[in-house]
Amino acid sequence: MTESATSETTTTPTYTKDENLWFDDGSIILISAEPNRRGFCVYRGLLARRADFFKDLSENASPDCSSVGAAQELELDDTADHIEHFLNYIFDPRYFTPMAQKTPLPVLYALLRMATKYLHQELRTAVVMHLHTIYPSTATPPAPKSFVDNRPNQAPGDSIDPLLYALRMGRECDVPRILPAAFYLAIQGDIMDCVRLAEKFSSDDASRLLRGREKFIAAATRAAMHESLPSPIPVTSYTSFGSSHMCRKYAEATDTRWASDLDVKEIFLGALYGKKRKASATLCTACIQKWEEDESAAFAQLWVSLPGIFELAGWESYTT
């Protein structure tokens, strides 16, 4: 970033004035990077109150950059869109309210990146809090409904995959704990979807995605075929299903269920949150209840193992 002062003798600007964020009485002009250079003439004092970077800039500014009647020009290496989102929040914090709206991923990325870079701690904290609702980030499995309701929100026409945004935010902005859930969401398509997605990433992340998918399938299969298959359970209280031989159908029902209800390409929420089942001629009510309890415990452990499945640091290692 470079600084220079404008004056009455300055040549024609090499940028386009932003239509909405240009105030004639502004004291600083933020200029976006190529190829679409836009200038945002705003108030240096307001920036300094909100973001520590601009506070430090004001305190250390040279005298010739603060002369009366001149607005300081500051060339940034950020895109115009990122600067615009950041300034919109600076002028009105209601522009982004964490967990109160479905904010598109490009906006979240822009806000988090700018907040991190320019030391706007309040905004960074708000975005990280919001991201944790999209990408559950603890060893405790999320509630099924909240996980579904808070899925990543893509902007209309945006061709960038949600996982790429998550990788950028996780690594560039130091929020690595969102990555296990981000990879988990990315494997929800069939194998060809994952192969096409993997082609967009580095070899390490492509391997992490594809190998992780196979390891998840294997782990989910083991969870569904849980080792605690029961011995016959007495069901004398059930007049409809009073014969304990029904319980011997447990393993057979598990095999059938894995082959139908939980197809291999449908390995996401169904794997962690199995469908509720009803008693039938295949399995009695008591066995169904035990099955669901065993399965729930097994899948909770699967969530704990999620970082390792994708070759990431364990939940306990994250502090952000």
Coordinates of C-alpha atoms in Angstrom, one line a residue:
M1 CA 0.0 0.0 0.0
T2 CA 1.3 3.5 -0.8
E3 CA 0.2 6.9 0.3
S4 CA 0.1 10.2 -1.5
A5 CA -1.7 13.5 -1.0
T6 CA -4.0 15.0 -3.6
S7 CA -3.9 18.7 -4.3
E8 CA -5.4 21.2 -6.6
T9 CA -2.6 20.5 -9.2
T10 CA -3.2 16.7 -9.1
T11 CA -3.8 15.2 -12.6
T12 CA -7.0 13.4 -13.5
P13 CA -7.6 10.5 -11.2
T14 CA -6.7 7.1 -12.6
Y15 CA -9.7 5.6 -10.9
T16 CA -13.5 5.8 -11.1
K17 CA -15.3 7.5 -8.3
D18 CA -17.7 5.1 -6.5
E19 CA -21.3 6.3 -6.9
N20 CA -22.5 5.6 -3.4
L21 CA -19.4 5.9 -1.2
W22 CA -17.9 9.2 -2.4
F23 CA -18.4 12.2 0.0
D24 CA -17.0 15.5 -1.3
D25 CA -16.0 16.5 2.2
G26 CA -14.2 13.2 2.9
S27 CA -10.7 13.2 4.1
I28 CA -9.3 10.0 2.7
I29 CA -9.7 8.2 -0.7
L30 CA -9.4 4.5 -0.6
I31 CA -8.4 3.2 -4.1
S32 CA -9.1 -0.4 -5.1
A33 CA -6.7 -2.6 -7.0
E34 CA -6.6 -3.3 -10.7
P35 CA -8.3 -4.1 -12.9
N36 CA -11.4 -2.1 -11.8
R37 CA -9.8 0.8 -9.8
R38 CA -12.5 2.6 -7.9
G39 CA -12.1 5.4 -5.4
F40 CA -14.0 5.7 -2.2
C41 CA -13.8 9.2 -0.6
V42 CA -14.8 8.7 3.1
Y43 CA -13.9 10.0 6.5
R44 CA -10.6 9.2 8.0
G45 CA -11.7 9.8 11.6
L46 CA -14.6 7.3 11.2
L47 CA -12.3 4.6 9.9
A48 CA -9.9 5.3 12.7
R49 CA -12.6 4.8 15.3
R50 CA -13.7 1.5 13.9
A51 CA -10.5 -0.2 12.7
D52 CA -7.1 -0.1 14.4
F53 CA -5.2 -0.1 11.2
F54 CA -6.6 3.3 10.3
K55 CA -6.1 4.6 13.8
D56 CA -2.4 3.8 13.6
L57 CA -2.4 5.3 10.1
S58 CA -3.8 8.6 11.4
E59 CA -1.4 8.7 14.3
N60 CA 1.6 8.1 12.1
A61 CA 0.6 10.1 9.1
S62 CA 3.2 12.5 7.7
P63 CA 2.3 16.3 7.7
D64 CA 2.0 16.6 4.0
C65 CA -0.7 14.0 4.0
S66 CA -3.1 16.0 6.2
S67 CA -3.0 19.4 4.7
V68 CA -6.2 21.5 4.6
G69 CA -8.2 21.1 1.5
A70 CA -6.6 17.8 0.5
A71 CA -7.8 14.3 0.9
Q72 CA -5.2 11.6 1.4
E73 CA -5.1 8.9 -1.3
L74 CA -4.5 5.4 -0.1
E75 CA -4.0 2.7 -2.7
L76 CA -5.1 -0.7 -1.4
D77 CA -4.5 -4.2 -2.9
D78 CA -8.1 -5.2 -2.2
T79 CA -10.9 -5.5 -4.8
A80 CA -13.5 -2.8 -5.1
D81 CA -16.2 -5.2 -3.9
H82 CA -14.3 -6.1 -0.7
I83 CA -13.8 -2.4 0.1
E84 CA -17.4 -1.6 -0.6
H85 CA -18.7 -4.4 1.7
F86 CA -16.3 -3.3 4.4
L87 CA -17.2 0.4 4.2
N88 CA -20.9 -0.4 4.1
Y89 CA -20.4 -2.1 7.5
I90 CA -18.3 0.8 8.8
F91 CA -21.1 3.3 8.0
D92 CA -23.9 1.0 9.2
P93 CA -23.2 -2.1 11.4
R94 CA -26.7 -3.3 10.5
Y95 CA -25.2 -4.2 7.1
F96 CA -24.2 -7.5 8.7
T97 CA -25.9 -9.0 11.7
P98 CA -24.5 -12.4 12.7
M99 CA -27.0 -15.3 12.8
A100 CA -29.9 -13.0 11.9
Q101 CA -29.7 -13.4 8.1
K102 CA -28.5 -15.7 5.4
T103 CA -25.4 -13.8 4.3
P104 CA -23.9 -15.0 1.0
L105 CA -20.5 -16.6 1.3
P106 CA -18.7 -14.0 -0.9
V107 CA -19.9 -11.2 1.5
L108 CA -18.8 -13.2 4.5
Y109 CA -15.4 -13.8 3.0
A110 CA -15.0 -10.1 2.1
L111 CA -16.0 -8.9 5.5
L112 CA -13.8 -11.4 7.4
R113 CA -10.8 -10.8 5.2
M114 CA -11.1 -7.0 5.5
A115 CA -11.8 -7.1 9.2
T116 CA -8.8 -9.4 9.8
K117 CA -6.5 -7.3 7.6
Y118 CA -7.5 -3.9 8.9
L119 CA -7.9 -4.9 12.5
H120 CA -11.6 -4.4 13.0
Q121 CA -12.0 -6.8 15.9
E122 CA -15.7 -6.3 16.4
L123 CA -16.6 -7.2 12.8
R124 CA -14.1 -10.2 12.8
T125 CA -15.7 -11.6 15.9
A126 CA -19.2 -11.3 14.5
V127 CA -18.3 -13.0 11.2
V128 CA -16.5 -15.9 13.0
M129 CA -19.5 -16.3 15.3
H130 CA -21.7 -16.5 12.2
L131 CA -19.4 -19.0 10.5
H132 CA -19.6 -21.4 13.4
T133 CA -23.4 -21.7 12.8
I134 CA -22.7 -22.7 9.2
Y135 CA -19.7 -24.9 9.9
P136 CA -20.2 -26.4 13.4
S137 CA -16.8 -26.3 15.0
T138 CA -16.8 -28.4 18.2
A139 CA -16.6 -32.1 19.0
T140 CA -20.3 -32.0 19.9
P141 CA -22.5 -33.0 16.9
P142 CA -24.8 -30.2 15.8
A143 CA -28.6 -30.5 16.0
P144 CA -29.9 -31.8 12.7
K145 CA -32.3 -29.0 12.1
S146 CA -29.8 -26.2 12.8
F147 CA -27.3 -27.9 10.5
V148 CA -29.8 -28.0 7.6
D149 CA -31.2 -24.5 8.3
N150 CA -27.7 -22.9 8.3
R151 CA -26.2 -24.4 5.2
P152 CA -23.8 -22.1 3.2
N153 CA -25.6 -19.5 1.2
Q154 CA -24.2 -18.9 -2.3
A155 CA -24.8 -15.6 -4.1
P156 CA -26.9 -15.8 -7.3
G157 CA -24.7 -16.7 -10.3
D158 CA -21.7 -17.4 -8.1
S159 CA -19.7 -20.3 -9.6
I160 CA -17.2 -20.6 -6.7
D161 CA -17.8 -23.7 -4.6
P162 CA -18.6 -23.2 -0.9
L163 CA -15.6 -25.3 0.1
L164 CA -13.3 -22.9 -1.7
Y165 CA -14.7 -20.0 0.3
A166 CA -14.3 -22.0 3.5
L167 CA -10.7 -22.8 2.6
R168 CA -9.9 -19.2 2.0
M169 CA -11.6 -18.0 5.2
G170 CA -10.1 -20.8 7.3
R171 CA -6.5 -20.3 6.1
E172 CA -6.2 -16.7 5.0
C173 CA -8.2 -15.4 7.9
D174 CA -7.0 -17.8 10.6
V175 CA -10.3 -19.6 11.3
P176 CA -9.2 -23.3 10.7
R177 CA -11.8 -24.9 12.9
I178 CA -14.5 -24.4 10.2
L179 CA -12.6 -26.7 7.9
P180 CA -13.7 -30.2 9.1
A181 CA -17.4 -29.3 8.7
A182 CA -16.7 -27.6 5.4
F183 CA -15.1 -30.8 4.0
Y184 CA -17.9 -32.8 5.4
L185 CA -20.5 -30.7 3.6
A186 CA -18.4 -31.0 0.4
I187 CA -18.6 -34.8 0.2
Q188 CA -22.4 -34.8 0.1
G189 CA -22.5 -35.3 -3.7
D190 CA -21.8 -38.5 -5.5
I191 CA -18.3 -39.5 -6.4
M192 CA -18.2 -37.7 -9.8
D193 CA -19.3 -34.4 -8.1
C194 CA -16.4 -34.8 -5.7
V195 CA -13.9 -35.6 -8.5
R196 CA -15.0 -32.5 -10.4
L197 CA -14.7 -30.4 -7.2
A198 CA -11.3 -31.9 -6.4
E199 CA -10.0 -30.7 -9.8
K200 CA -10.4 -27.1 -8.6
F201 CA -8.1 -27.5 -5.6
S202 CA -4.4 -28.1 -4.8
S203 CA -3.2 -31.7 -4.8
D204 CA -3.2 -31.8 -1.0
D205 CA -6.8 -30.6 -0.7
A206 CA -8.0 -32.8 -3.6
S207 CA -6.5 -35.8 -1.8
R208 CA -8.0 -34.6 1.5
L209 CA -11.4 -34.4 -0.2
L210 CA -11.4 -37.7 -2.0
R211 CA -9.6 -39.8 0.6
G212 CA -11.8 -38.2 3.3
R213 CA -14.9 -39.2 1.4
E214 CA -13.8 -42.8 1.2
K215 CA -12.8 -42.9 4.9
F216 CA -16.1 -41.3 5.9
I217 CA -18.1 -43.9 4.0
A218 CA -16.1 -46.7 5.7
A219 CA -16.5 -45.1 9.1
A220 CA -20.2 -44.5 8.5
T221 CA -20.6 -48.1 7.5
R222 CA -19.0 -49.3 10.6
A223 CA -21.2 -47.0 12.7
A224 CA -24.3 -48.4 10.9
M225 CA -23.2 -51.9 11.5
H226 CA -22.3 -51.2 15.1
E227 CA -20.6 -53.9 17.0
S228 CA -23.2 -53.8 19.8
L229 CA -25.7 -55.9 17.8
P230 CA -28.0 -57.2 20.5
S231 CA -28.8 -60.6 21.6
P232 CA -32.5 -61.4 21.4
I233 CA -34.4 -58.9 23.6
P234 CA -37.4 -60.0 25.5
V235 CA -40.4 -58.2 24.2
T236 CA -43.2 -59.8 26.2
S237 CA -44.9 -56.5 26.8
Y238 CA -45.6 -56.1 23.1
T239 CA -48.6 -58.2 22.1
S240 CA -48.1 -57.5 18.4
F241 CA -44.4 -58.4 18.5
G242 CA -44.3 -60.9 21.3
S243 CA -41.8 -63.3 19.7
S244 CA -38.1 -62.7 20.5
H245 CA -37.1 -64.3 17.2
M246 CA -37.9 -60.9 15.6
C247 CA -34.8 -59.5 17.3
R248 CA -32.6 -61.9 15.4
K249 CA -33.6 -59.9 12.3
Y250 CA -31.5 -56.9 13.6
A251 CA -28.5 -57.6 11.5
E252 CA -30.5 -58.4 8.4
A253 CA -32.5 -55.1 8.8
T254 CA -29.2 -53.2 9.2
D255 CA -27.9 -54.6 6.0
T256 CA -31.1 -53.8 4.2
R257 CA -31.3 -50.3 5.6
W258 CA -27.7 -49.5 4.6
A259 CA -28.4 -50.7 1.0
S260 CA -31.6 -48.6 0.7
D261 CA -32.2 -45.8 3.1
L262 CA -28.6 -44.8 3.2
D263 CA -27.3 -45.1 -0.3
V264 CA -23.5 -44.6 -0.5
K265 CA -23.9 -41.3 -2.4
E266 CA -26.2 -40.0 0.4
I267 CA -23.7 -40.1 3.1
F268 CA -24.3 -36.7 4.7
L269 CA -27.0 -35.9 7.2
G270 CA -28.5 -39.3 6.8
A271 CA -25.3 -40.8 8.1
L272 CA -25.2 -38.8 11.2
Y273 CA -29.0 -38.4 11.7
G274 CA -30.7 -41.6 10.6
K275 CA -34.3 -41.6 9.7
K276 CA -36.8 -42.5 12.4
R277 CA -38.1 -46.0 11.9
K278 CA -41.3 -47.7 12.8
A279 CA -41.9 -51.2 14.1
S280 CA -42.6 -53.7 11.3
A281 CA -42.6 -57.4 10.6
T282 CA -38.8 -57.0 10.3
L283 CA -37.9 -55.4 13.6
C284 CA -39.7 -55.0 16.8
T285 CA -40.2 -51.7 18.7
A286 CA -37.8 -52.6 21.5
C287 CA -35.0 -53.4 19.0
I288 CA -35.7 -50.3 17.0
Q289 CA -35.2 -48.2 20.1
K290 CA -32.0 -49.9 21.0
W291 CA -30.8 -49.7 17.4
E292 CA -31.4 -46.0 17.3
E293 CA -29.6 -45.5 20.7
D294 CA -26.6 -47.5 19.5
E295 CA -26.5 -45.8 16.2
S296 CA -26.8 -42.3 17.7
A297 CA -23.8 -43.0 20.0
A298 CA -21.8 -44.4 17.1
F299 CA -22.5 -41.4 14.8
A300 CA -21.6 -39.0 17.6
Q301 CA -18.2 -40.6 17.8
L302 CA -18.0 -40.3 14.0
W303 CA -18.4 -36.6 14.3
V304 CA -15.6 -36.5 16.9
S305 CA -13.4 -38.3 14.4
L306 CA -14.3 -35.9 11.5
P307 CA -11.1 -33.8 11.6
G308 CA -8.9 -36.9 11.4
I309 CA -11.0 -38.3 8.6
F310 CA -10.0 -35.3 6.5
E311 CA -6.4 -35.2 7.8
L312 CA -6.9 -32.0 9.8
A313 CA -6.0 -31.1 13.4
G314 CA -8.3 -32.5 16.1
W315 CA -11.1 -30.4 17.5
E316 CA -9.2 -29.8 20.7
S317 CA -6.3 -28.1 18.9
Y318 CA -8.4 -25.2 17.7
T319 CA -8.5 -22.0 19.6
T320 CA -10.2 -19.7 17.0

